[in-house]
CSV table of C-alpha atoms and ligand atoms in Angstrom, one decimal:
chain,number,residue,atom,x,y,z
A,39,MET,CA,-22.3,8.1,-7.8
A,40,ILE,CA,-20.2,9.8,-10.4
A,41,HIS,CA,-21.4,12.1,-13.4
A,42,GLY,CA,-19.1,12.3,-16.2
A,43,PRO,CA,-17.2,13.3,-18.1
A,44,THR,CA,-15.6,16.0,-16.3
A,45,ARG,CA,-12.1,17.6,-16.7
A,46,LEU,CA,-10.3,17.9,-13.4
A,47,GLU,CA,-8.2,21.0,-12.6
A,48,GLY,CA,-6.5,22.5,-9.6
A,49,SER,CA,-4.2,21.8,-6.9
A,50,VAL,CA,-4.4,18.8,-4.5
A,51,PRO,CA,-2.3,17.6,-1.5
A,52,THR,CA,-0.9,14.1,-1.0
A,53,ALA,CA,-1.5,12.1,2.1
A,54,THR,CA,1.1,10.2,4.0
A,55,ALA,CA,1.7,6.7,2.9
A,56,LYS,CA,-0.6,4.1,4.1
A,57,ASN,CA,2.0,1.4,3.4
A,58,ALA,CA,4.5,3.2,5.3
A,59,VAL,CA,2.4,4.1,8.2
A,60,LEU,CA,1.1,0.5,8.9
A,61,PRO,CA,4.4,-1.2,9.7
A,62,ILE,CA,5.6,2.0,11.5
A,63,LEU,CA,2.7,1.6,13.7
A,64,ALA,CA,3.4,-1.9,14.4
A,65,ALA,CA,6.9,-1.2,15.1
A,66,CYS,CA,5.9,1.0,18.0
A,67,LEU,CA,5.4,-2.4,19.8
A,68,LEU,CA,9.2,-2.7,20.0
A,69,THR,CA,9.5,-0.2,22.9
A,70,GLU,CA,7.7,0.5,26.2
A,71,GLU,CA,8.4,4.4,25.5
A,72,PRO,CA,5.9,6.3,23.8
A,73,CYS,CA,6.1,7.1,20.0
A,74,ILE,CA,4.5,9.9,18.1
A,75,ILE,CA,3.6,9.4,14.6
A,76,ARG,CA,2.6,12.6,12.5
A,77,ASP,CA,0.3,13.2,9.5
A,78,VAL,CA,-1.3,9.8,9.9
A,79,PRO,CA,-4.0,9.5,7.1
A,80,LEU,CA,-7.4,8.6,8.5
A,81,LEU,CA,-7.9,5.5,6.6
A,82,GLU,CA,-9.8,2.4,7.5
A,83,ASP,CA,-6.6,0.3,7.3
A,84,VAL,CA,-5.0,2.8,9.9
A,85,ARG,CA,-8.1,2.5,12.1
A,86,THR,CA,-7.8,-1.4,11.9
A,87,MET,CA,-4.1,-1.2,12.9
A,88,ALA,CA,-4.9,0.9,15.9
A,89,LYS,CA,-7.8,-1.3,16.8
A,90,LEU,CA,-5.4,-4.3,16.6
A,91,LEU,CA,-2.7,-2.5,18.7
A,92,ARG,CA,-5.4,-1.7,21.3
A,93,SER,CA,-6.6,-5.3,21.4
A,94,LEU,CA,-2.9,-6.2,22.5
A,95,GLY,CA,-3.2,-3.6,25.2
A,96,VAL,CA,-1.3,-0.7,23.5
A,97,ALA,CA,-2.4,2.9,24.3
A,98,VAL,CA,-3.4,4.6,21.0
A,99,GLU,CA,-4.5,8.0,20.9
A,100,LEU,CA,-5.3,10.0,17.9
A,101,ARG,CA,-5.5,13.8,17.9
A,102,LYS,CA,-6.3,15.1,14.4
A,103,HIS,CA,-3.5,13.4,12.4
A,104,THR,CA,-1.1,12.8,15.2
A,105,MET,CA,-0.9,9.3,16.8
A,106,ARG,CA,0.6,8.7,20.3
A,107,ILE,CA,1.3,5.0,20.8
A,108,SER,CA,2.4,3.5,24.0
A,109,ALA,CA,3.3,-0.2,24.3
A,110,ALA,CA,4.1,-0.1,28.1
A,111,GLY,CA,2.7,-2.6,30.6
A,112,ASN,CA,1.0,-5.8,29.8
A,113,ILE,CA,1.0,-6.5,26.2
A,114,GLU,CA,-0.9,-9.5,24.6
A,115,ARG,CA,0.8,-11.6,22.0
A,116,THR,CA,-2.1,-12.6,19.9
A,117,ALA,CA,-3.6,-11.0,16.7
A,118,THR,CA,-7.0,-12.6,16.4
A,119,TYR,CA,-8.5,-14.0,13.1
A,120,ASP,CA,-11.3,-11.4,13.4
A,121,ILE,CA,-8.8,-8.5,12.7
A,122,VAL,CA,-6.4,-10.2,10.5
A,123,ARG,CA,-9.0,-11.4,8.0
A,124,LYS,CA,-10.1,-7.8,7.7
A,125,MET,CA,-6.4,-6.5,6.8
A,126,ARG,CA,-3.4,-8.7,5.8
A,127,ALA,CA,-1.2,-5.9,7.1
A,128,SER,CA,-2.1,-7.0,10.5
A,129,TYR,CA,0.7,-9.6,10.1
A,130,TYR,CA,3.2,-6.8,10.8
A,131,VAL,CA,2.8,-7.3,14.5
A,132,LEU,CA,4.5,-10.7,14.1
A,133,GLY,CA,8.0,-9.5,13.9
A,134,PRO,CA,7.9,-6.7,16.7
A,135,LEU,CA,6.0,-9.1,19.1
A,136,LEU,CA,8.5,-11.9,18.5
A,137,GLY,CA,11.4,-9.5,18.7
A,138,ARG,CA,10.5,-7.8,22.0
A,139,PHE,CA,8.7,-10.8,23.8
A,140,GLY,CA,10.0,-13.9,22.1
A,141,ASP,CA,6.3,-14.9,21.6
A,142,ALA,CA,3.7,-14.0,18.9
A,143,ARG,CA,0.5,-15.7,17.8
A,144,VAL,CA,-0.9,-14.3,14.5
A,145,SER,CA,-3.8,-15.7,12.7
A,146,LEU,CA,-3.2,-16.9,9.1
A,147,PRO,CA,-4.7,-14.6,6.7
A,148,GLY,CA,-7.4,-16.0,4.4
A,149,GLY,CA,-7.8,-15.7,0.7
A,150,CYS,CA,-7.5,-12.4,-1.1
A,151,ALA,CA,-9.2,-10.9,-4.1
A,152,ILE,CA,-6.1,-10.4,-6.0
A,153,GLY,CA,-4.7,-13.9,-5.8
A,154,PRO,CA,-2.9,-16.2,-3.3
A,155,ARG,CA,-0.9,-14.2,-0.8
A,156,PRO,CA,1.2,-16.6,1.1
A,157,VAL,CA,3.4,-15.7,4.1
A,158,ASP,CA,6.1,-18.3,3.7
A,159,LEU,CA,8.9,-15.5,3.3
A,160,HIS,CA,7.6,-13.9,6.5
A,161,LEU,CA,8.1,-17.3,8.3
A,162,LYS,CA,11.4,-18.1,6.5
A,163,GLY,CA,12.7,-14.6,7.7
A,164,ILE,CA,11.9,-15.2,11.5
A,165,ALA,CA,13.0,-18.9,11.3
A,166,ALA,CA,16.4,-17.7,10.2
A,167,LEU,CA,16.6,-15.6,13.4
A,168,GLY,CA,16.2,-18.9,15.4
A,169,ALA,CA,12.4,-18.5,15.9
A,170,GLU,CA,10.3,-21.9,16.3
A,171,VAL,CA,7.4,-21.5,14.0
A,172,ASN,CA,4.4,-23.7,14.2
A,173,LEU,CA,0.8,-23.7,12.9
A,174,GLU,CA,-1.8,-24.1,15.6
A,175,HIS,CA,-5.6,-23.9,15.0
A,176,GLY,CA,-5.3,-21.4,12.1
A,177,TYR,CA,-2.5,-19.3,14.0
A,178,ILE,CA,1.1,-19.0,13.4
A,179,HIS,CA,2.9,-19.4,16.8
A,180,ALA,CA,6.4,-18.2,16.7
A,181,THR,CA,8.7,-18.3,19.8
A,182,GLY,CA,12.3,-17.8,20.4
A,183,ARG,CA,14.1,-15.7,23.1
A,184,PRO,CA,16.5,-14.3,22.5
A,185,LEU,CA,16.5,-14.3,18.7
A,186,ARG,CA,19.9,-14.4,17.1
A,187,GLY,CA,21.1,-12.7,13.9
A,188,GLY,CA,21.0,-14.8,10.8
A,189,THR,CA,21.5,-14.6,7.0
A,190,MET,CA,18.5,-15.3,4.7
A,191,LEU,CA,17.5,-14.9,1.3
A,192,LEU,CA,13.8,-13.5,1.1
A,193,GLU,CA,13.1,-14.0,-2.5
A,194,GLY,CA,9.9,-15.6,-3.7
A,195,ALA,CA,8.6,-16.6,-7.0
A,196,SER,CA,7.5,-13.0,-7.8
A,197,GLY,CA,10.7,-11.6,-6.4
A,198,PRO,CA,11.2,-9.8,-3.1
A,199,SER,CA,8.6,-9.2,-0.5
A,200,VAL,CA,7.8,-5.9,1.0
A,201,GLY,CA,5.8,-7.5,4.1
A,202,ALA,CA,8.5,-10.1,4.7
A,203,THR,CA,11.3,-7.7,4.5
A,204,ALA,CA,9.6,-5.3,6.9
A,205,ASN,CA,8.6,-8.1,9.3
A,206,THR,CA,12.1,-9.6,9.5
A,207,MET,CA,13.7,-6.2,10.0
A,208,MET,CA,11.4,-5.6,12.9
A,209,ALA,CA,12.3,-9.1,14.6
A,210,ALA,CA,15.9,-8.6,13.9
A,211,VAL,CA,16.4,-5.1,15.4
A,212,LEU,CA,16.4,-6.5,19.0
A,213,ALA,CA,18.2,-9.9,18.1
A,214,ASP,CA,21.7,-10.8,19.2
A,215,GLY,CA,24.2,-10.2,16.6
A,216,GLU,CA,24.0,-9.2,13.0
A,217,THR,CA,21.2,-10.1,10.4
A,218,VAL,CA,21.8,-10.0,6.7
A,219,ILE,CA,18.6,-9.9,4.6
A,220,GLU,CA,19.4,-10.8,0.9
A,221,ALA,CA,16.9,-10.1,-1.8
A,222,ALA,CA,15.2,-7.5,0.6
A,223,ALA,CA,12.6,-5.2,-0.9
A,224,CYS,CA,13.7,-1.8,-1.9
A,225,GLU,CA,10.4,0.0,-1.7
A,226,PRO,CA,10.4,3.6,-0.2
A,227,GLU,CA,8.2,2.2,2.5
A,228,VAL,CA,10.7,-0.3,3.7
A,229,VAL,CA,13.4,2.4,3.6
A,230,ASP,CA,11.0,4.7,5.8
A,231,LEU,CA,10.5,1.9,8.3
A,232,ALA,CA,14.1,1.5,8.5
A,233,GLY,CA,14.1,5.4,9.1
A,234,PHE,CA,11.7,4.9,12.0
A,235,LEU,CA,13.5,2.0,13.6
A,236,THR,CA,16.8,4.0,13.2
A,237,ALA,CA,15.1,6.9,15.1
A,238,MET,CA,14.2,4.3,17.8
A,239,GLY,CA,17.9,3.5,18.1
A,240,ALA,CA,18.1,0.4,15.7
A,241,LYS,CA,21.3,-0.1,13.8
A,242,ILE,CA,20.4,-0.7,10.1
A,243,GLU,CA,22.5,-0.4,6.9
A,244,GLY,CA,21.8,-1.0,3.2
A,245,HIS,CA,18.0,-0.2,3.4
A,246,GLY,CA,16.7,0.8,-0.2
A,247,THR,CA,19.3,-1.9,-1.6
A,248,PRO,CA,18.8,-5.7,-1.9
A,249,VAL,CA,21.0,-6.4,1.0
A,250,VAL,CA,19.9,-5.0,4.4
A,251,ARG,CA,22.3,-5.4,7.4
A,252,ILE,CA,20.9,-5.1,10.9
A,253,ARG,CA,23.2,-5.1,14.1
A,254,GLY,CA,20.9,-6.0,17.0
A,255,VAL,CA,20.6,-3.7,20.1
A,256,LYS,CA,19.6,-4.5,23.7
A,257,ARG,CA,16.6,-2.0,23.6
A,258,LEU,CA,14.9,0.6,21.6
A,259,HIS,CA,13.4,3.9,22.7
A,260,GLY,CA,10.5,6.1,21.6
A,261,ALA,CA,10.7,8.4,18.4
A,262,ASP,CA,8.7,11.1,17.0
A,263,TYR,CA,8.3,10.6,13.1
A,264,ARG,CA,6.6,11.8,10.0
A,265,PRO,CA,6.3,9.0,7.4
A,266,ILE,CA,6.8,9.6,3.6
A,267,PRO,CA,4.1,10.8,1.2
A,268,ASP,CA,1.9,8.2,-0.6
A,269,ARG,CA,3.4,7.5,-4.0
A,270,ILE,CA,0.2,5.6,-4.9
A,271,GLU,CA,-2.1,8.2,-4.0
A,272,ALA,CA,-0.1,10.7,-5.9
A,273,GLY,CA,0.0,8.4,-8.8
A,274,THR,CA,-3.7,7.9,-8.7
A,275,LEU,CA,-4.3,11.6,-8.9
A,276,ALA,CA,-1.7,11.8,-11.6
A,277,VAL,CA,-3.8,9.4,-13.6
A,278,ALA,CA,-7.0,11.4,-12.7
A,279,ALA,CA,-5.4,14.4,-14.4
A,280,ALA,CA,-4.4,12.3,-17.5
A,281,ILE,CA,-7.7,10.3,-17.8
A,282,THR,CA,-9.8,13.4,-17.7
A,283,ARG,CA,-7.4,15.5,-20.0
A,284,GLY,CA,-7.0,18.0,-17.2
A,285,ASN,CA,-4.5,19.7,-15.4
A,286,LEU,CA,-3.5,18.9,-11.7
A,287,GLU,CA,-0.8,20.1,-9.4
A,288,ILE,CA,-0.1,17.4,-6.8
A,289,THR,CA,1.7,18.8,-3.9
A,290,GLY,CA,3.5,17.2,-1.0
A,291,CYS,CA,4.5,14.2,-3.1
A,292,GLU,CA,8.0,12.7,-3.6
A,293,PRO,CA,8.6,12.5,-7.3
A,294,GLU,CA,11.8,10.7,-6.8
A,295,HIS,CA,9.8,7.7,-5.6
A,296,MET,CA,7.7,7.8,-8.8
A,297,VAL,CA,10.2,7.6,-11.7
A,298,SER,CA,8.6,4.6,-13.4
A,299,VAL,CA,5.0,6.1,-13.1
A,300,VAL,CA,6.1,9.5,-14.5
A,301,ASP,CA,7.9,7.7,-17.5
A,302,ARG,CA,4.8,5.7,-18.3
A,303,LEU,CA,2.6,8.8,-18.0
A,304,ARG,CA,4.9,10.8,-20.3
A,305,GLN,CA,4.9,7.7,-22.7
A,306,SER,CA,1.0,8.1,-22.8
A,307,GLY,CA,1.5,11.6,-24.0
A,308,ALA,CA,0.8,13.4,-20.7
A,309,THR,CA,2.9,16.4,-19.8
A,310,VAL,CA,4.6,15.8,-16.4
A,311,GLU,CA,6.6,18.5,-14.7
A,312,ALA,CA,8.4,17.1,-11.6
A,313,GLY,CA,9.6,19.5,-9.0
A,314,LYS,CA,10.6,19.5,-5.3
A,315,ARG,CA,7.7,17.8,-3.6
A,316,ARG,CA,5.4,18.5,-6.4
A,317,LEU,CA,4.1,17.1,-9.8
A,318,VAL,CA,2.2,18.9,-12.5
A,319,VAL,CA,0.3,16.7,-14.8
A,320,SER,CA,-1.7,17.7,-17.7
A,321,ALA,CA,-3.1,15.9,-21.0
A,322,GLU,CA,-4.9,17.1,-23.9
A,323,ARG,CA,-5.5,14.1,-26.0
A,324,ARG,CA,-6.4,10.5,-25.8
A,325,PRO,CA,-3.4,8.7,-24.3
A,326,ALA,CA,-0.9,6.9,-26.7
A,327,PRO,CA,-0.7,3.2,-26.3
A,328,VAL,CA,1.8,2.1,-23.6
A,329,THR,CA,3.3,-1.3,-22.7
A,330,LEU,CA,4.1,-1.7,-19.1
A,331,ALA,CA,4.9,-4.6,-16.8
A,332,THR,CA,4.5,-4.4,-13.0
A,333,ALA,CA,7.7,-5.1,-11.0
A,334,PRO,CA,9.2,-4.6,-7.5
A,335,TYR,CA,10.5,-1.2,-6.8
A,336,PRO,CA,11.8,0.7,-8.7
A,337,GLY,CA,9.8,-0.9,-11.3
A,338,PHE,CA,6.2,0.0,-12.2
A,339,PRO,CA,4.1,-0.5,-8.9
A,340,THR,CA,1.4,-3.2,-9.0
A,341,ASP,CA,-0.7,-0.8,-6.8
A,342,LEU,CA,-1.2,1.6,-9.9
A,343,GLN,CA,-1.8,-1.2,-12.5
A,344,ALA,CA,-5.5,-0.8,-12.1
A,345,GLN,CA,-5.6,2.8,-12.5
A,346,PHE,CA,-3.3,2.7,-15.5
A,347,THR,CA,-5.5,0.0,-17.1
A,348,ALA,CA,-8.3,2.6,-16.8
A,349,LEU,CA,-6.4,5.2,-18.4
A,350,LEU,CA,-5.2,3.0,-21.4
A,351,SER,CA,-8.8,2.1,-21.9
A,352,PHE,CA,-9.2,5.5,-23.4
A,353,GLY,CA,-6.1,5.3,-25.5
A,354,HIS,CA,-6.0,5.7,-29.2
A,355,GLY,CA,-4.4,2.3,-29.8
A,356,THR,CA,-3.6,-1.1,-28.1
A,357,SER,CA,-1.7,-1.1,-25.0
A,358,VAL,CA,-0.3,-4.2,-23.2
A,359,VAL,CA,-0.2,-4.4,-19.3
A,360,THR,CA,1.4,-7.3,-17.6
A,361,GLU,CA,1.0,-7.9,-13.9
A,362,ASN,CA,4.0,-9.7,-12.6
A,363,VAL,CA,3.7,-9.2,-8.8
A,364,PHE,CA,0.1,-10.6,-8.0
A,365,GLU,CA,-1.6,-13.5,-9.9
A,366,ALA,CA,-5.0,-12.4,-10.3
A,367,ARG,CA,-5.1,-8.9,-10.2
A,368,PHE,CA,-7.3,-7.9,-13.2
A,369,LEU,CA,-11.0,-8.1,-11.7
A,370,HIS,CA,-11.3,-4.4,-12.4
A,371,ALA,CA,-10.9,-5.1,-16.1
A,372,LEU,CA,-14.0,-7.1,-16.2
A,373,GLU,CA,-15.8,-4.1,-14.6
A,374,LEU,CA,-14.2,-1.6,-17.2
A,375,ASN,CA,-15.4,-3.9,-19.8
A,376,ARG,CA,-19.0,-3.4,-18.5
A,377,MET,CA,-18.3,0.4,-19.2
A,378,GLY,CA,-17.4,-0.3,-22.8
A,379,ALA,CA,-13.7,-0.8,-22.5
A,380,LYS,CA,-12.1,-3.6,-24.7
A,381,ILE,CA,-9.8,-5.5,-22.5
A,382,ASP,CA,-8.8,-9.1,-23.0
A,383,ILE,CA,-7.0,-10.9,-20.2
A,384,ASN,CA,-4.8,-13.7,-20.9
A,385,GLY,CA,-3.2,-15.1,-17.8
A,386,ARG,CA,-1.0,-12.2,-16.4
A,387,THR,CA,-1.4,-9.9,-19.5
A,388,ALA,CA,-4.2,-7.5,-20.4
A,389,VAL,CA,-4.4,-6.6,-23.9
A,390,ILE,CA,-6.2,-3.1,-23.9
A,391,GLN,CA,-7.8,-1.8,-27.2
A,392,GLY,CA,-8.3,1.8,-26.5
A,393,MET,CA,-11.8,3.4,-27.0
A,394,GLU,CA,-12.9,6.8,-27.8
A,395,TYR,CA,-15.4,7.0,-24.8
A,396,LEU,CA,-16.5,4.5,-22.0
A,397,SER,CA,-20.0,4.9,-20.8
A,398,GLY,CA,-21.1,5.0,-17.2
A,399,ALA,CA,-22.4,1.8,-15.4
A,400,GLN,CA,-23.1,0.1,-12.2
A,401,VAL,CA,-19.8,-1.5,-11.4
A,402,MET,CA,-18.4,-3.3,-8.3
A,403,ALA,CA,-15.1,-2.8,-6.6
A,404,SER,CA,-13.2,-5.9,-5.9
A,405,ASP,CA,-10.1,-4.5,-4.0
A,406,LEU,CA,-8.5,-1.2,-3.0
A,407,ARG,CA,-6.8,-0.2,-6.1
A,408,ALA,CA,-9.6,-1.6,-8.4
A,409,SER,CA,-11.9,0.7,-6.8
A,410,ALA,CA,-9.8,3.7,-7.5
A,411,ALA,CA,-9.5,2.6,-11.0
A,412,LEU,CA,-13.5,2.5,-11.4
A,413,VAL,CA,-13.7,5.9,-9.9
A,414,LEU,CA,-11.4,7.3,-12.2
A,415,ALA,CA,-13.1,5.7,-15.3
A,416,GLY,CA,-16.2,6.9,-14.0
A,417,ILE,CA,-15.2,10.6,-13.8
A,418,ALA,CA,-14.0,10.3,-17.6
A,419,ALA,CA,-16.9,8.2,-18.9
A,420,ARG,CA,-20.1,9.6,-20.4
A,421,GLY,CA,-23.1,9.4,-17.9
A,422,GLU,CA,-23.7,8.0,-14.6
A,423,THR,CA,-21.5,5.4,-12.9
A,424,GLU,CA,-22.2,3.8,-9.6
A,425,VAL,CA,-19.2,2.2,-7.9
A,426,GLN,CA,-20.4,-0.1,-5.3
A,427,ARG,CA,-18.4,-1.7,-2.3
A,428,ILE,CA,-16.4,1.5,-1.9
A,429,TYR,CA,-15.4,0.4,1.6
A,430,HIS,CA,-12.4,-0.9,-0.4
A,431,LEU,CA,-11.7,2.6,-1.4
A,432,ASP,CA,-11.8,4.0,2.3
A,433,ARG,CA,-9.2,1.3,3.2
A,434,GLY,CA,-6.4,3.2,1.4
A,435,TYR,CA,-7.8,6.8,0.3
A,436,GLU,CA,-8.9,9.4,2.7
A,437,SER,CA,-12.1,11.0,1.4
A,438,LEU,CA,-11.1,10.6,-2.2
A,439,GLU,CA,-14.5,11.7,-3.2
A,440,GLN,CA,-13.8,15.1,-1.6
A,441,LYS,CA,-10.5,15.5,-3.1
A,442,LEU,CA,-11.7,14.6,-6.6
A,443,GLY,CA,-14.9,16.7,-6.0
A,444,ALA,CA,-12.7,19.9,-5.2
A,445,LEU,CA,-11.0,19.4,-8.5
A,446,GLY,CA,-14.2,19.5,-10.4
A,447,ALA,CA,-15.5,15.8,-10.5
A,448,LYS,CA,-19.2,15.4,-9.9
A,449,ILE,CA,-18.9,12.7,-7.3
A,450,GLU,CA,-20.9,12.0,-4.4
A,451,ARG,CA,-21.1,9.3,-1.6
A,452,VAL,CA,-24.4,7.7,-1.2
A,453,SER,CA,-25.2,5.6,1.7
A,454,TYR,CA,-28.2,3.3,1.3
B,1417,UD1,C1,2.7,-4.8,-0.1
B,1417,UD1,C2,1.7,-3.6,-0.1
B,1417,UD1,C3,0.8,-3.7,-1.4
B,1417,UD1,C4,1.6,-3.9,-2.5
B,1417,UD1,C5,2.8,-5.0,-2.4
B,1417,UD1,C6,3.7,-5.0,-3.5
B,1417,UD1,C7,1.4,-3.0,2.2
B,1417,UD1,C8,0.6,-2.9,3.5
B,1417,UD1,N1,0.9,-3.6,1.1
B,1417,UD1,O1,2.0,-5.9,0.2
B,1417,UD1,O2,0.0,-2.6,-1.5
B,1417,UD1,O3,0.7,-4.2,-3.7
B,1417,UD1,O4,3.5,-4.8,-1.3
B,1417,UD1,O5,4.2,-3.9,-3.8
B,1417,UD1,O6,2.5,-2.5,2.2
B,1417,UD1,N2,5.0,-13.3,-1.4
B,1417,UD1,C9,5.3,-14.7,-1.2
B,1417,UD1,N3,5.5,-15.2,0.1
B,1417,UD1,C10,5.4,-14.3,1.2
B,1417,UD1,C11,5.0,-12.8,0.9
B,1417,UD1,C12,4.8,-12.5,-0.3
B,1417,UD1,O7,5.5,-15.4,-2.1
B,1417,UD1,O8,5.7,-14.6,2.4
B,1417,UD1,C13,4.7,-12.9,-2.8
B,1417,UD1,C14,3.2,-12.3,-2.9
B,1417,UD1,O9,2.3,-13.3,-3.1
B,1417,UD1,C15,3.4,-11.5,-4.1
B,1417,UD1,C16,4.9,-10.9,-3.9
B,1417,UD1,O10,5.5,-11.8,-3.0
B,1417,UD1,O11,3.4,-12.1,-5.2
B,1417,UD1,C17,5.1,-9.7,-3.4
B,1417,UD1,O12,4.3,-9.3,-2.2
B,1417,UD1,P1,4.7,-8.6,-1.2
B,1417,UD1,O13,5.8,-7.6,-1.6
B,1417,UD1,O14,4.9,-9.4,0.2
B,1417,UD1,O15,3.4,-7.7,-0.8
B,1417,UD1,P2,2.7,-7.2,0.6
B,1417,UD1,O16,3.9,-6.9,1.5
B,1417,UD1,O17,1.7,-8.1,1.0
């Protein structure tokens, strides 16, 4: 329940990146030695990954925000439908299980609220390493031992794939010989995974560029690692500052990973001061219209499209937002319209006619980032907003209502 409008002000820390932590946790399967992952955010998706690893026989201990993971002993090779259907990132165990044991069975994920999300590129990647891939009873069964290095182009209709690049990297680090991934995703989370794998003893070059080279090694060892800050959480908080015409210092973030986001915030008229591991974002007026199109990194992230759509709904002109990464990622727009926004969706493009104010309403979250957009809109809107299905929010934000509440938002989690 949110009561608006309020102006947010203060200083807020950034959590560690969910999308870096998830593949890194899966990568711990690549060694029988223990790994320590620090500053793990306590999110539903992280709990789901821990549950998945435990179901495979991995010992996972969580103390405060530090996770100790040991994949010694007998490790199962099957990720069941029950877990994969809850979180698509469960797919990240495919590469490491195949790489270490030559055998992995992972349930095919089902549909997704943001459009079709195929796994063909993941399978193309491991097939290029010599794995045999079969579909059996709803499960992908991949086998191959030893895997051997190969060259592959991992480009889909919407460009590179973060997940396929990460999965293939994890399968290739223990393969015989050299692997070359072309059209690799350049996202900071992929770079961070490469950093963790390198800390485990892997030989990787070119991460962060479209051509990643991996020289297979015989074995990997344990590592102690602190993943990167969450650029999407930091971006969400930056939008919170702009949409409430507030003033927030966002600490512990990495502005270098947020160049396109900072650029669009400035275009909207917000003042953004980027320092070392911190951003200060403030706004005084309604946002100016912005044209933006999501794209693979370093382009504008699809994971901040919903939050910017909410921001631009308060603009003093017409903004155009194009979603190029996922086909159907505009469900939040229909909910924003119920709050008085004027958003027309035409295929992959949203035309947003800015309104002076939105009014609180009961709205329904359809996915993780959509839920954040609705919360931000609720804080800036007049009156009471009830955001339902906030389990989506908990998948990717740790106690967002507490963070926003500490900055002045009138927001409360209500259980029925
Ligand atoms: C990851 C992020 C997600 C983010 C997305 C794009 C995690 C856990 N999730 O998702 O938050 O929105 O990157 O930045 O890190 N595709 C195919 N075939 C495949 C795989 C993907 O066609 O085998 C397509 C997808 O449908 C999509 C595009 O490629 O259109 C990009 O998807 P991808 O980068 O793979 O996203 P995820 O790794 O699933």
